[in-house]
Structure formats: structure tokens, C-alpha cells
Amino acid sequence: MSENRSSFSGRIGFVLAAAGSAVGLGNLWRFPYLAAQYGGGIFVLCYIILALTFGFALMTTEIAIGRKTGLSCIGAYKKLSSKFSFLGYIAWVVPIIILPYYSVIGGWVCKYVAVYLTGQHNAAAEATFFKNFAMNPTSWVEPTGWFLLFLALTAAAVLLGVEKGVERVSKIMMPILIVLMVAISIFVLTLKHEVLDSNGNPTGEVRTALQGLRYYLVPDLSGFTFKTAVKTVCAAMSQLFYSMSLAMGIMITYGSYTKKDTDLVKSVNQIELFDTGVALLAGLMIIPSMFAFKGAEGLAANGPSLMFISLPEVFAQMPLGRFVGLVFFVLVFFAAITSSISLMETIVSMVMDRTRLGRTAACIIIFLVCLAVGIPSALGYGVWDGVRLLGLQFLDFFDFISNSVIMPIVALLTCILIGWIIGTKTITDEVCRNGEKFGRKALYEFMVKYLAPIFLVVILVFSVLSAFKIIEV
Ligand code: PFF
């Protein structure tokens, strides 16, 4: 990206572009299912606190590093300290791990666009529909086909260099997505469901979406032990990295495109607000209604398939459900593809910077690598269900290794570099270079020097110990 280094026209352009990369499947697909899995309100509370402290500190650091050095991640870390240049390479590996499985989920979204287009929305509302396609134990055609389609579309966009065009489209799509999400959320809050017993007979008990709203927003501390606290914080932290595109060099690159007179504090606040707002809305759309249908346990059991099982059920009950479902999945598709394009663009431009390869060759190579790495994720829930890595299915393994291991390592080393080696002043001076007021400067310094490193070490130790089954989770 250092050749033809472009720059954003102004602060709003920068905020929208960074938010466009940040808002994606992480907000719409990953956040709701993690919130469902980790106790609703308590997860949401942890996430918001972490976003305001940790997310803010890390995002400010990365954007300021980018603007100060004017380089993308490999060059930027090298310029700050030659001893830390390896960090740029580690950060760069993250998008390579994420993109393939991101495209698998993107493929699922494509499938649902097709489902709603061809009028199979009633079939899609059956709980077995998703399993029959993505987790089919005998056929590999559909899971790999949709993955291939999404990856090929991403590669084609990067190859044609239409990033700017896609970004422009996403600026129109994003507000529509938000309006639609608000409307769907309001609708689902009116739903109620009669609880059935194990034989499928009505019990007379009615569960409402409003009870689900309480589950989603009000933290329930009963049964909250040290172990569940650590687990919840770990999950919230890994989600934060993923959702805000942190600890993978992306925000450094975006920072390097910003003008020197851009107010970084304001920008970081707005990007965070946007990203967290969309995640909270996505949860609002999915969790209360699913709670009404399935109860807290049923909700937690769904995992990555939550969005694809619960929303079709809701759409089937809505007036104009087929149309709303179609519009919704098209918008999710756009949010996903803008993010996957920025992921691939980062990898490709770095390959071009480091080698003599041109855009086409770099694109083809990265496409093939993603294909090879992604196929196990596409088949992991189905044909290759028996194969596990550290006890995890492929998709969960790649998700774990990037979000819970490599990203905390990158974040930890970045905090050590800034907090203890070159000093937080490097960053705070960059943030305040035009005399801006940095309201949370003391918090920033405390986070980067003390709290964040301690947190990150705990997360890393916990993730690794639980992955190797040394402690039980
Ligand atoms: N932050 C994106 C999401 O929440 O879906 C994922 C992502 C996109 C990460 C683009 C990195 C990136 F460059």
C-alpha cells in the first residue's frame, strides 16, 4: 500500500471507511451468538466496558502509529523499533487466517440471499434447513460452492481495484441496514411464544420477547463465578479485536491514510460508537425473539448458526417476511463483502510491496491460499466433522487461533512497545499534534502501560490452558 499512498479527503471519509471495514460479520453474526452463549446482559456489559477502555486505547494507538509513520503495519513497527519489526509480520498473518473462514460465513449469507430470491423462505424457517446445507454430512458441493462464490467475488473486486466503488455503495447501504435493523428489532419485540413440553404439547406458559430483552440487556450476576467471569471477559475481548479490526495491522494502514490535521480522538470515538451500535442492534434483532422461541438454554446452544436459524423463523412470521428477509440478507452481504475486500486488499498490497508480483499474480496466489485454507472450514461441520484440531472444528479452530491467541499477542507486544519502550508520549503527542484536547489521556496511559498488558496476559494464559485442556471450561 505504500505505492500510490492515497489519503482520505477528510475526517468523515476516514471515519466512514474505517467503520466500513469494522462493521461486518463480526457485528451481525459473531456478536449476537457470543452474547447468547455467554449469558446475555453480562456479556454485553463486559463488551461495552472493554470497548470504552481497551478498545479505545488500542484503536487510538494503532491509528496514531499509522499516521505518525505513514506506513502500513510491517513498515510501521519497523520504523518505531527495529527490534519489534517482527510484530508487523505477525499482525499481517491474522487477515490470512481470518479471510478464508470469513468467506465461508459470507458464503452462507449468499446462500440465504438465493433462498429468499427463489422463494424458499418457508423452508428456511425450519430449524433443520441450515444444518442440511452447511452441516451436510454427505455432500461437499453446497458448503464449498457458496464459499467459493463469496471468495471469488471478493477476489474479483480486489483484482479490478473497485474498492472505492464498493465503498461508495456501502456508504449508501450502511444507513439502510441500520434503519432496517431498527425496524426489525421493533417488530421482534412484539413477539411471544407458548412454551412446549418435551413431547411438543403446549404448557400454557408464554415467553415474550420482552423477557428476552431483559436477558439481553440486564446483567444477571447470579451464578457468576470467577471462572465464568474470566470466560466472559475473554470472549468479549476476542470479539472486540475482531469487530474493530484491531491487532491485525488494519487500523495502522487506515491511520497512515489520514491527514495530519484530522482529529483522531473524535474519529476513534465515532468509529467505536458506530461499530458497537451496529453490534448491539444485531443482538437486539436476534436475541429477544430467540429467547421467546427457545429460552436461554436453546439460545446458547446454537453457536455460529444462530443468525441463520433464528432470523428466518422470525421473517416467516412477519408481514412481507420474504421481502424483508431478502433485503436483510442482501445488506448483510454488502457489510460482509466490504469487510472481506478490505481484508484481501491488505494482504494483496502487502504481498505486492514485499515481492515483485503485480496485482493480478498476487491476487491469484492469495485466492488459492485462501481456497486451500478455507475448504476445511467449509467442510468442518459436515463431511469432515470427525476431524478436530485441539478438539475444535476447523472454523472454530481458525477463529480461536486468530482471535484468542495471535491477536492478544500482537496487542500485548504493541502495549509493551508503546508503554515501556518508546513511551506513550509518542502516541499522545501524535494525537494532540494540532492542539486537540485528549480528554481520556490519563486513562489511555494507564490502559496501555498497566491494565491492558495484565489483561492480555490473563487472556492468553487462559486461552492456551483451556485449549490444551489443562483447565476445564
Ligand atoms: N471487523 C470486521 C467484522 O467485524 O466483520 C472483520 C474484519 C474486516 C477484520 C476487515 C479485519 C478487516 F480488515
Coordinates of C-alpha atoms and ligand atoms in Angstrom, one line a residue:
M1 CA 0.0 0.0 0.0
S2 CA 3.0 2.3 0.2
E3 CA 3.0 2.8 -3.5
N4 CA 0.3 5.3 -4.6
R5 CA -0.4 6.0 -1.0
S6 CA -3.8 7.6 -1.1
S7 CA -5.3 9.7 1.6
F8 CA -8.8 10.3 2.9
S9 CA -10.4 13.5 1.8
G10 CA -11.4 14.4 5.3
R11 CA -12.3 13.2 8.8
I12 CA -15.8 11.9 7.8
G13 CA -14.3 10.0 4.8
F14 CA -11.8 8.4 7.2
V15 CA -14.4 7.5 9.8
L16 CA -16.7 6.0 7.2
A17 CA -14.0 4.0 5.6
A18 CA -12.7 2.6 8.9
A19 CA -16.3 1.9 10.1
G20 CA -17.0 0.2 6.7
S21 CA -14.1 -2.2 7.4
A22 CA -15.0 -2.6 11.0
V23 CA -18.8 -3.3 10.5
G24 CA -19.2 -6.7 9.1
L25 CA -20.0 -10.3 10.0
G26 CA -18.3 -9.6 13.4
N27 CA -21.1 -7.4 14.4
L28 CA -24.0 -9.1 12.7
W29 CA -23.1 -12.7 13.0
R30 CA -20.5 -13.2 15.7
F31 CA -21.6 -10.7 18.4
P32 CA -25.2 -12.0 18.8
Y33 CA -24.2 -15.6 19.1
L34 CA -21.4 -14.9 21.6
A35 CA -23.8 -12.7 23.7
A36 CA -26.3 -15.6 23.6
Q37 CA -23.7 -18.1 24.6
Y38 CA -22.2 -16.0 27.4
G39 CA -25.2 -15.1 29.4
G40 CA -26.7 -12.1 27.6
G41 CA -26.5 -8.9 29.6
I42 CA -23.3 -9.7 31.4
F43 CA -21.5 -10.2 28.1
V44 CA -23.0 -7.0 26.7
L45 CA -21.8 -5.1 29.8
C46 CA -18.3 -6.5 29.6
Y47 CA -18.1 -5.7 26.0
I48 CA -19.2 -2.1 26.4
I49 CA -16.7 -1.5 29.3
L50 CA -13.9 -3.1 27.3
A51 CA -14.8 -1.1 24.2
L52 CA -14.6 2.2 26.2
T53 CA -11.3 1.4 27.8
F54 CA -9.4 -1.2 26.0
G55 CA -10.8 -0.8 22.5
F56 CA -10.4 3.0 22.7
A57 CA -6.8 2.6 23.9
L58 CA -5.8 0.1 21.2
M59 CA -7.6 1.8 18.4
T60 CA -6.1 5.2 19.3
T61 CA -2.6 3.6 19.4
E62 CA -2.9 1.8 16.0
I63 CA -4.4 4.8 14.2
A64 CA -1.7 7.1 15.7
I65 CA 1.1 4.7 14.8
G66 CA -0.2 4.6 11.2
R67 CA -0.4 8.4 10.9
K68 CA 2.9 9.0 12.6
T69 CA 4.9 6.6 10.5
G70 CA 2.8 7.0 7.3
L71 CA 3.3 3.3 6.7
S72 CA 1.3 0.1 6.8
C73 CA 1.9 -2.4 9.6
I74 CA 5.2 -4.2 8.6
G75 CA 7.0 -0.9 7.9
A76 CA 5.3 0.9 10.7
Y77 CA 6.5 -1.4 13.5
K78 CA 10.0 -1.5 12.0
K79 CA 10.1 2.3 12.0
L80 CA 9.1 2.5 15.6
S81 CA 11.7 0.0 16.7
S82 CA 13.8 -2.3 14.6
K83 CA 13.6 -4.9 17.4
F84 CA 9.8 -5.0 17.0
S85 CA 9.6 -5.3 13.2
F86 CA 8.6 -9.0 13.6
L87 CA 5.3 -7.7 15.1
G88 CA 4.3 -6.3 11.8
Y89 CA 4.6 -9.8 10.2
I90 CA 2.6 -11.4 13.0
A91 CA -0.1 -8.9 12.6
W92 CA -0.2 -9.4 8.9
V93 CA -0.7 -13.2 9.3
V94 CA -4.1 -12.5 11.1
P95 CA -6.1 -11.5 8.0
I96 CA -4.7 -14.5 6.2
I97 CA -6.2 -16.8 8.8
I98 CA -9.4 -14.8 9.1
L99 CA -10.3 -14.3 5.4
P100 CA -10.8 -18.0 4.5
Y101 CA -13.3 -18.7 7.2
Y102 CA -14.9 -15.2 6.9
S103 CA -15.6 -16.3 3.3
V104 CA -17.2 -19.5 4.5
I105 CA -19.7 -17.5 6.6
G106 CA -20.0 -15.0 3.7
G107 CA -21.0 -18.0 1.5
W108 CA -23.7 -18.9 4.0
V109 CA -25.0 -15.3 3.5
C110 CA -25.0 -15.7 -0.3
K111 CA -27.0 -18.9 0.1
Y112 CA -29.7 -17.1 2.1
V113 CA -29.9 -14.3 -0.4
A114 CA -30.6 -17.0 -3.0
V115 CA -33.1 -18.7 -0.7
Y116 CA -35.1 -15.6 -0.3
L117 CA -34.8 -14.7 -4.0
T118 CA -36.2 -18.1 -5.1
G119 CA -39.0 -18.1 -2.5
Q120 CA -37.7 -20.9 -0.3
H121 CA -38.2 -18.7 2.8
N122 CA -40.7 -21.0 4.4
A123 CA -38.3 -24.0 4.1
A124 CA -35.5 -21.8 5.5
A125 CA -37.6 -21.2 8.6
E126 CA -37.3 -24.9 9.6
A127 CA -34.5 -25.4 12.1
T128 CA -33.1 -28.3 10.1
F129 CA -32.7 -26.2 6.9
F130 CA -29.4 -24.7 7.9
K131 CA -28.0 -28.0 9.2
N132 CA -29.0 -29.8 6.0
F133 CA -26.9 -27.4 3.9
A134 CA -24.0 -26.1 5.9
M135 CA -23.6 -29.2 8.1
N136 CA -24.5 -31.8 5.5
P137 CA -22.5 -35.0 6.4
T138 CA -22.6 -36.4 2.9
S139 CA -22.3 -33.6 0.4
W140 CA -19.5 -31.1 0.0
V141 CA -20.9 -29.4 -3.1
E142 CA -23.1 -26.7 -1.3
P143 CA -20.8 -25.8 1.5
T144 CA -17.7 -25.4 -0.7
G145 CA -19.7 -23.9 -3.6
W146 CA -21.1 -20.9 -1.7
F147 CA -17.7 -20.3 -0.1
L148 CA -16.0 -20.4 -3.5
L149 CA -18.6 -17.9 -4.8
F150 CA -18.0 -15.4 -2.0
L151 CA -14.2 -15.7 -2.2
A152 CA -14.3 -15.3 -5.9
L153 CA -16.4 -12.2 -5.7
T154 CA -14.0 -10.7 -3.2
A155 CA -11.0 -11.6 -5.3
A156 CA -12.7 -10.2 -8.4
A157 CA -13.3 -6.9 -6.6
V158 CA -9.7 -6.7 -5.4
L159 CA -8.4 -7.6 -8.8
L160 CA -10.4 -5.0 -10.6
G161 CA -9.4 -2.4 -7.9
V162 CA -13.1 -1.5 -7.4
E163 CA -12.6 -1.0 -3.7
K164 CA -13.5 2.7 -3.9
G165 CA -16.7 1.9 -5.8
V166 CA -17.7 -0.8 -3.4
E167 CA -17.0 1.6 -0.5
R168 CA -19.3 4.2 -2.1
V169 CA -22.1 1.6 -2.4
S170 CA -21.6 0.6 1.2
K171 CA -22.0 4.2 2.4
I172 CA -25.5 4.1 1.0
M173 CA -26.1 0.5 2.2
M174 CA -25.0 1.0 5.8
P175 CA -27.6 3.6 6.7
I176 CA -30.3 1.4 5.1
L177 CA -29.0 -1.6 7.0
I178 CA -29.3 0.4 10.3
V179 CA -32.8 1.6 9.5
L180 CA -33.9 -1.9 8.6
M181 CA -32.3 -3.4 11.8
V182 CA -34.2 -0.9 13.9
A183 CA -37.5 -1.7 12.2
I184 CA -36.9 -5.5 12.6
S185 CA -35.9 -5.0 16.2
I186 CA -39.1 -3.2 17.0
F187 CA -41.1 -5.9 15.3
V188 CA -39.5 -8.8 17.1
L189 CA -40.0 -7.2 20.4
T190 CA -43.7 -7.7 19.9
L191 CA -43.4 -11.5 19.5
K192 CA -44.4 -14.1 22.1
H193 CA -44.3 -17.8 22.1
E194 CA -46.1 -20.5 24.0
V195 CA -43.6 -22.9 25.7
L196 CA -43.9 -26.6 24.7
D197 CA -43.1 -29.6 26.8
S198 CA -40.7 -32.3 25.7
N199 CA -43.5 -34.0 23.8
G200 CA -44.3 -30.9 21.9
N201 CA -47.5 -30.2 23.8
P202 CA -48.3 -26.6 24.9
T203 CA -47.6 -26.0 28.6
G204 CA -49.7 -22.8 28.9
E205 CA -46.6 -20.8 29.8
V206 CA -45.9 -17.9 27.4
R207 CA -42.4 -16.5 26.9
T208 CA -42.2 -13.0 25.5
A209 CA -39.5 -11.2 23.5
L210 CA -39.6 -8.5 26.2
Q211 CA -38.3 -11.1 28.7
G212 CA -35.6 -11.8 26.2
L213 CA -34.8 -8.1 26.1
R214 CA -34.2 -8.3 29.8
Y215 CA -32.0 -11.3 29.3
Y216 CA -30.0 -9.4 26.6
L217 CA -29.6 -6.1 28.4
V218 CA -29.8 -6.6 32.2
P219 CA -26.7 -8.4 33.6
D220 CA -27.6 -11.4 35.7
L221 CA -24.9 -11.9 38.3
S222 CA -26.4 -15.0 40.0
G223 CA -24.2 -18.0 39.2
F224 CA -21.4 -15.7 38.1
T225 CA -18.2 -17.3 39.3
F226 CA -14.6 -16.3 38.8
K227 CA -14.4 -18.9 36.1
T228 CA -17.4 -17.7 34.2
A229 CA -16.1 -14.1 34.6
V230 CA -12.8 -14.9 33.0
K231 CA -14.5 -16.8 30.2
T232 CA -16.9 -14.0 29.5
V233 CA -14.2 -11.3 29.5
C234 CA -12.0 -13.5 27.2
A235 CA -14.9 -13.9 24.8
A236 CA -15.7 -10.2 24.9
M237 CA -12.1 -9.2 24.4
S238 CA -11.6 -11.5 21.4
Q239 CA -14.8 -10.2 19.9
L240 CA -13.5 -6.6 20.4
F241 CA -10.4 -7.3 18.4
Y242 CA -12.3 -9.0 15.7
S243 CA -15.1 -6.5 15.4
M244 CA -13.0 -3.4 15.5
S245 CA -10.4 -4.8 13.1
L246 CA -7.7 -4.4 15.8
A247 CA -4.4 -6.2 16.3
M248 CA -4.1 -7.1 12.7
G249 CA -2.5 -4.1 11.2
I250 CA -5.7 -2.8 9.5
M251 CA -6.2 0.3 11.6
I252 CA -2.5 1.1 11.2
T253 CA -3.0 1.1 7.5
Y254 CA -6.1 3.3 7.8
G255 CA -4.2 5.6 10.1
S256 CA -1.5 6.0 7.6
Y257 CA -4.0 7.4 5.1
T258 CA -5.3 10.1 7.4
K259 CA -4.3 13.7 7.1
K260 CA -2.2 15.3 9.7
D261 CA -5.0 17.7 10.7
T262 CA -7.6 15.0 11.3
D263 CA -8.9 14.9 14.9
L264 CA -8.0 11.4 15.9
V265 CA -9.9 11.4 19.3
K266 CA -13.2 12.3 17.7
S267 CA -12.6 9.8 14.9
V268 CA -11.9 6.9 17.2
N269 CA -15.0 7.8 19.3
Q270 CA -17.2 7.8 16.2
I271 CA -15.7 4.5 14.8
E272 CA -16.2 2.8 18.1
L273 CA -19.7 4.2 18.5
F274 CA -20.7 3.0 15.0
D275 CA -19.2 -0.4 15.4
T276 CA -20.6 -1.1 18.9
G277 CA -24.0 0.4 17.9
V278 CA -24.4 -2.0 15.0
A279 CA -23.4 -5.0 17.1
L280 CA -25.9 -4.1 19.8
L281 CA -28.6 -3.6 17.3
A282 CA -27.8 -7.0 15.7
G283 CA -28.2 -8.6 19.1
L284 CA -31.4 -6.8 19.7
M285 CA -32.8 -8.2 16.5
I286 CA -31.9 -11.8 17.2
I287 CA -31.7 -12.5 21.0
P288 CA -35.0 -11.4 22.4
S289 CA -37.0 -13.2 19.8
M290 CA -34.9 -16.3 20.0
F291 CA -35.3 -16.2 23.8
A292 CA -39.0 -16.2 23.3
F293 CA -38.8 -19.2 21.0
K294 CA -36.1 -21.3 22.6
G295 CA -35.4 -20.0 26.1
A296 CA -32.0 -19.2 27.5
E297 CA -30.6 -22.6 27.0
G298 CA -31.8 -23.1 23.5
L299 CA -30.4 -19.7 22.7
A300 CA -26.9 -20.6 24.0
A301 CA -26.8 -23.9 22.2
N302 CA -26.9 -22.5 18.6
G303 CA -23.4 -21.0 18.3
P304 CA -22.3 -19.8 14.9
S305 CA -25.6 -20.9 13.2
L306 CA -27.7 -18.5 15.4
M307 CA -28.3 -15.8 12.7
F308 CA -29.1 -18.3 10.0
I309 CA -31.6 -20.3 12.1
S310 CA -33.4 -17.6 14.2
L311 CA -33.9 -14.8 11.7
P312 CA -35.6 -17.0 9.1
E313 CA -38.0 -18.1 11.8
V314 CA -38.8 -14.5 12.6
F315 CA -39.1 -13.5 9.0
A316 CA -41.6 -16.3 8.3
Q317 CA -43.9 -14.7 10.9
M318 CA -43.6 -11.2 9.6
P319 CA -45.9 -9.5 7.1
L320 CA -43.8 -9.1 3.9
G321 CA -41.3 -11.5 5.5
R322 CA -39.9 -12.8 2.2
F323 CA -39.1 -9.3 1.1
V324 CA -37.7 -8.1 4.4
G325 CA -35.6 -11.3 4.6
L326 CA -34.2 -10.7 1.1
V327 CA -33.4 -7.1 1.8
F328 CA -31.8 -8.0 5.1
F329 CA -29.5 -10.7 3.7
V330 CA -28.5 -8.5 0.8
L331 CA -27.5 -5.8 3.2
V332 CA -25.6 -8.3 5.4
F333 CA -23.9 -9.5 2.2
F334 CA -22.7 -5.9 1.5
A335 CA -21.4 -5.4 5.0
A336 CA -19.6 -8.7 4.7
I337 CA -18.1 -8.2 1.3
T338 CA -16.8 -4.7 2.1
S339 CA -15.0 -6.2 5.0
S340 CA -13.7 -9.2 3.1
I341 CA -12.5 -6.9 0.3
S342 CA -10.5 -4.8 2.9
L343 CA -9.1 -8.0 4.4
M344 CA -7.9 -9.3 1.0
E345 CA -6.8 -5.8 -0.2
T346 CA -4.5 -5.6 2.9
I347 CA -2.9 -9.0 2.2
V348 CA -2.5 -8.4 -1.5
S349 CA -1.0 -5.0 -1.2
M350 CA 1.5 -6.2 1.3
V351 CA 2.5 -9.1 -1.0
M352 CA 2.9 -6.5 -3.8
D353 CA 5.0 -4.3 -1.5
R354 CA 7.3 -7.2 -0.4
T355 CA 7.7 -9.0 -3.7
R356 CA 7.9 -8.1 -7.4
L357 CA 4.5 -9.6 -8.1
G358 CA 1.9 -7.5 -9.8
R359 CA -1.7 -7.2 -8.6
T360 CA -3.1 -10.0 -10.7
A361 CA -0.4 -12.5 -9.7
A362 CA -0.7 -11.5 -6.0
C363 CA -4.4 -11.8 -6.2
I364 CA -4.4 -15.2 -7.7
I365 CA -1.9 -16.6 -5.2
I366 CA -3.8 -15.2 -2.2
F367 CA -7.1 -16.5 -3.7
L368 CA -5.5 -20.0 -4.0
V369 CA -4.1 -19.9 -0.5
C370 CA -7.5 -18.8 0.9
L371 CA -9.2 -21.6 -1.0
A372 CA -6.9 -24.2 0.5
V373 CA -7.2 -22.8 4.0
G374 CA -11.0 -22.3 3.7
I375 CA -12.1 -25.6 2.4
P376 CA -11.5 -27.4 5.7
S377 CA -13.6 -24.7 7.4
A378 CA -16.3 -25.1 4.8
L379 CA -16.5 -28.8 5.3
G380 CA -15.6 -28.9 9.0
Y381 CA -19.2 -29.0 10.2
G382 CA -20.2 -31.6 7.6
V383 CA -18.2 -34.1 5.6
W384 CA -15.1 -33.6 7.8
D385 CA -16.9 -33.4 11.0
G386 CA -14.7 -36.1 12.5
V387 CA -11.5 -34.1 12.1
R388 CA -10.7 -31.8 15.0
L389 CA -7.8 -29.6 15.9
L390 CA -7.2 -29.1 19.6
G391 CA -10.7 -30.6 19.9
L392 CA -12.2 -27.8 17.7
Q393 CA -13.8 -27.9 14.3
F394 CA -11.7 -26.2 11.6
L395 CA -13.7 -23.0 11.5
D396 CA -13.7 -22.7 15.3
F397 CA -10.0 -23.5 15.4
F398 CA -9.1 -20.7 13.0
D399 CA -11.3 -18.3 14.8
F400 CA -9.7 -19.3 18.1
I401 CA -6.1 -19.2 17.0
S402 CA -6.5 -15.7 15.4
N403 CA -8.8 -14.0 17.9
S404 CA -7.8 -15.7 21.2
V405 CA -4.1 -16.3 20.6
I406 CA -2.4 -14.2 17.9
M407 CA -4.3 -11.0 18.3
P408 CA -3.8 -10.9 22.1
I409 CA -0.1 -11.5 21.4
V410 CA 0.1 -8.6 18.9
A411 CA -1.9 -6.3 21.3
L412 CA 0.3 -7.2 24.2
L413 CA 3.5 -6.6 22.4
T414 CA 2.2 -3.4 21.0
C415 CA 1.3 -2.2 24.5
I416 CA 4.8 -3.1 25.8
L417 CA 6.4 -1.4 22.8
I418 CA 4.4 1.8 23.3
G419 CA 4.0 1.8 27.1
W420 CA 7.5 0.7 28.1
I421 CA 9.9 1.1 25.3
I422 CA 9.2 4.1 23.2
G423 CA 6.8 5.7 25.7
T424 CA 3.1 6.7 25.4
K425 CA 4.2 10.3 24.7
T426 CA 4.9 9.2 21.1
I427 CA 1.2 8.4 20.7
T428 CA -0.3 11.2 22.8
D429 CA 1.9 13.8 21.0
E430 CA 0.6 12.4 17.7
V431 CA -3.0 12.5 18.9
C432 CA -2.6 16.1 20.1
R433 CA -0.4 17.4 17.3
N434 CA -2.8 20.2 16.4
G435 CA -3.6 21.1 20.0
E436 CA -6.6 18.8 20.2
K437 CA -7.8 18.1 23.7
F438 CA -7.2 14.4 24.6
G439 CA -9.8 14.0 27.4
R440 CA -9.0 10.5 28.3
K441 CA -5.2 10.8 28.2
A442 CA -4.6 9.6 31.7
L443 CA -6.9 6.6 31.1
Y444 CA -5.1 6.0 27.9
E445 CA -1.7 5.9 29.5
F446 CA -2.8 3.8 32.4
M447 CA -4.5 1.3 30.0
V448 CA -1.5 0.9 27.7
K449 CA 1.1 0.7 30.4
Y450 CA -0.6 -1.4 33.1
L451 CA -4.1 -2.6 32.7
A452 CA -4.1 -3.8 29.1
P453 CA -0.9 -5.9 29.4
I454 CA -2.1 -7.6 32.5
F455 CA -5.5 -8.3 30.9
L456 CA -3.9 -9.6 27.8
V457 CA -1.5 -12.0 29.7
V458 CA -4.5 -13.4 31.6
I459 CA -6.4 -13.9 28.4
L460 CA -3.5 -15.6 26.7
V461 CA -2.8 -17.9 29.5
F462 CA -6.4 -18.8 30.0
S463 CA -7.0 -19.4 26.2
V464 CA -3.9 -21.6 25.9
L465 CA -4.6 -23.6 29.0
S466 CA -8.1 -24.3 28.1
A467 CA -7.2 -25.1 24.5
F468 CA -4.8 -27.8 25.8
K469 CA -7.5 -28.9 28.3
I470 CA -5.2 -28.1 31.2
I471 CA -8.1 -26.3 32.8
E472 CA -11.7 -27.2 32.2
V473 CA -14.1 -24.5 30.7
Ligands
PFF1 N1 -14.2 -6.1 11.7 C1 -14.8 -7.0 10.7 C2 -16.1 -7.5 11.2 O1 -16.5 -7.2 12.3 O2 -16.7 -8.3 10.5 C3 -13.9 -8.1 10.3 C4 -12.7 -7.6 9.6 C5 -12.8 -6.9 8.4 C6 -11.5 -7.6 10.2 C7 -11.8 -6.4 7.8 C8 -10.4 -7.1 9.5 C9 -10.6 -6.4 8.3 F1 -9.6 -5.9 7.7

